[in-house]
């Protein structure tokens, strides 16, 4: 008996320490505060009685293996650590007004109930919560393009239009949700001048640039160690500037100080075609971003915290670096060049948003697509996509972003790019477009235009939102096919929606039908994306199927299942 008591106590200790490891729940009978009662009795009862209340018991799982369970009277307790894996449920010990309790959840994801009608010039879904640039699969923000470089399907890095658009849409949304940023111009070559420290032999002057029609700062460091500017500006870490070099080589370096460790980390923008390079030799550490052809004007908007963290990750220092502990110590320019609009701010969401919009304008091809330069494997050898494919989701999200850029700036080239972006929607996925048909009848815009089609749900709905944004914001006489493509897509969506319902969740695509594979069950975050997308559509289309299905799918997230026969 004494041995058993000790074991039970040990179990409890482990439960408290490791939270989820060993918590018991009822598998049959009534679930009335089992856990607290268990602890309660154990504390109060005498050592002799404890062993009588709880007995060790072997549970045989499907006759295949055994695990250790507990028995109290007629009730059986199965370890939560086992149930967690078996049913993919989640649980943790928490404190509720001083009392410990166990919180069980069926899913880990969240549904955002829209409070008003979707607005094509407003925030994009809940993207204001996104922080695309800090994701592990983002190598860094390119200094030549101003957009993220993805490593998701190719470690060397490439520009992924979906990610570029999401980066822009998240900053557009943050511009609408955040407080007005603090912003300070440090140098504009004219009205605002900074106190540069110019060593012997070096020079700075401010003059009018006849190409740019504006005053700029011209610097020349000659053979000196460089021209510097003390900053100590506190916690604002978003720096923007216009820069070009007149010499073949040159650099602009920001020295960041970690206030805890009083270490200085340089981040440099240099004349180099190399995207990012980290120097890590004895006593010298720096992260360099290549400016490409630095003799042309470059307009940069940099989140220096992100720039430094990406360097840290590449040098093996890890990504832990608190933003609030960093401040700019000083700035240094080398070489012969011109600088303008040097500005420090707490954020510059619109600068980052327009970087994405401009990237999309520059990189759209003559078919209106944003080709994706990496091979995409869908299902081990089946229906691979060769580099150069278009994604209906990429097209749609680019359209959502470009229409917002057009709305904000009034510049027609954003509108033109968005309209051209619709072209692949009318071209079959067998011929390099994104259009497929379900059972030769219902058109579908493919996130991955595989042959045979894969019918990915969330990417299809993103493409519909892009089409809707064109319909809402383009001048009426220029909407083109957008309305027709949207209406056809909505019709297919309503017809096919039931096929994605498993009775306890959703499937991500219809590969089980088209590729003859096992169903591709949607993770909870994709499941909740499906719901959030349907709820968004329900604010612009009153067909009850959207809210009915969204409601049923939401109930699956708290363990409801469709009735069986
Ligand atoms: C849509 O969003 C924009 C930007 O936030 C706002 O200016 C506009 O008033 C909104 N329109 C409606 C109808 O809510
Ligand atoms: C959003 O953009 C507007 C216009 O560019 C700017 O005035 C405002 O300060 C920005 N707000 C935020 C939070 O970025
Ligand atoms: C360019 O400048 C960098 C840093 O100032 C220096 O390391 C590099 O050697 C220079 N390259 C050339 C070709 O001068
Ligand atoms: C870079 O330097 C840091 C600190 O000195 C060290 O911890 C890290 O291992 C180095 N990384 C490489 C790749 O040399
Ligand atoms: C600096 O900003 C002003 C105002 O936006 C702009 O007109 C000017 O061209 C910029 N300077 C450079 C060198 O691009």
Coordinates of N, CA and C and ligand atoms in Angstrom, one line a residue, residues 116-123 172 175-176 407-408 473, ligand 1:
X116 N -18.9 44.2 -39.1 CA -19.6 45.0 -40.1 C -19.3 44.4 -41.5
X117 N -20.0 45.0 -42.5 CA -19.8 44.6 -43.8 C -18.4 44.7 -44.3
X118 N -17.9 43.7 -45.0 CA -16.5 43.8 -45.5 C -16.3 45.0 -46.4
X119 N -15.2 45.7 -46.2 CA -14.9 46.9 -46.9 C -13.6 46.8 -47.7
X120 N -13.7 46.9 -49.0 CA -12.5 46.6 -49.8 C -11.4 47.6 -49.6
X121 N -11.7 48.8 -49.0 CA -10.6 49.7 -48.8 C -10.2 49.7 -47.3
X122 N -10.8 48.9 -46.6 CA -10.5 48.8 -45.1 C -9.5 47.7 -44.8
X123 N -9.4 47.3 -43.6 CA -8.5 46.2 -43.2 C -8.8 44.9 -44.0
X172 N -0.9 47.4 -44.5 CA -2.0 48.3 -44.8 C -3.0 48.2 -43.6
X175 N -1.8 49.9 -40.6 CA -1.9 51.4 -40.7 C -3.3 51.9 -40.2
X176 N -4.3 51.0 -40.4 CA -5.7 51.4 -40.0 C -6.0 51.0 -38.6
X407 N -6.8 52.8 -54.4 CA -7.7 53.6 -53.6 C -7.0 54.7 -52.8
X408 N -5.9 54.3 -52.2 CA -5.2 55.3 -51.4 C -4.4 56.4 -52.2
X473 N -13.8 48.6 -56.1 CA -13.0 49.8 -56.1 C -12.7 50.3 -57.5
Ligands
LIG1 C1 -13.9 51.6 -45.6 O1 -12.6 51.8 -45.1 C2 -12.0 53.0 -45.3 C3 -10.6 53.0 -44.8 O2 -10.6 52.7 -43.4 C4 -12.8 54.2 -44.7 O3 -12.2 55.4 -45.0 C5 -14.2 54.1 -45.3 O4 -15.0 55.0 -44.7 C6 -14.8 52.7 -45.1 N1 -16.1 52.6 -45.8 C7 -17.2 52.2 -45.2 C8 -18.4 52.1 -46.0 O5 -17.2 51.8 -44.0

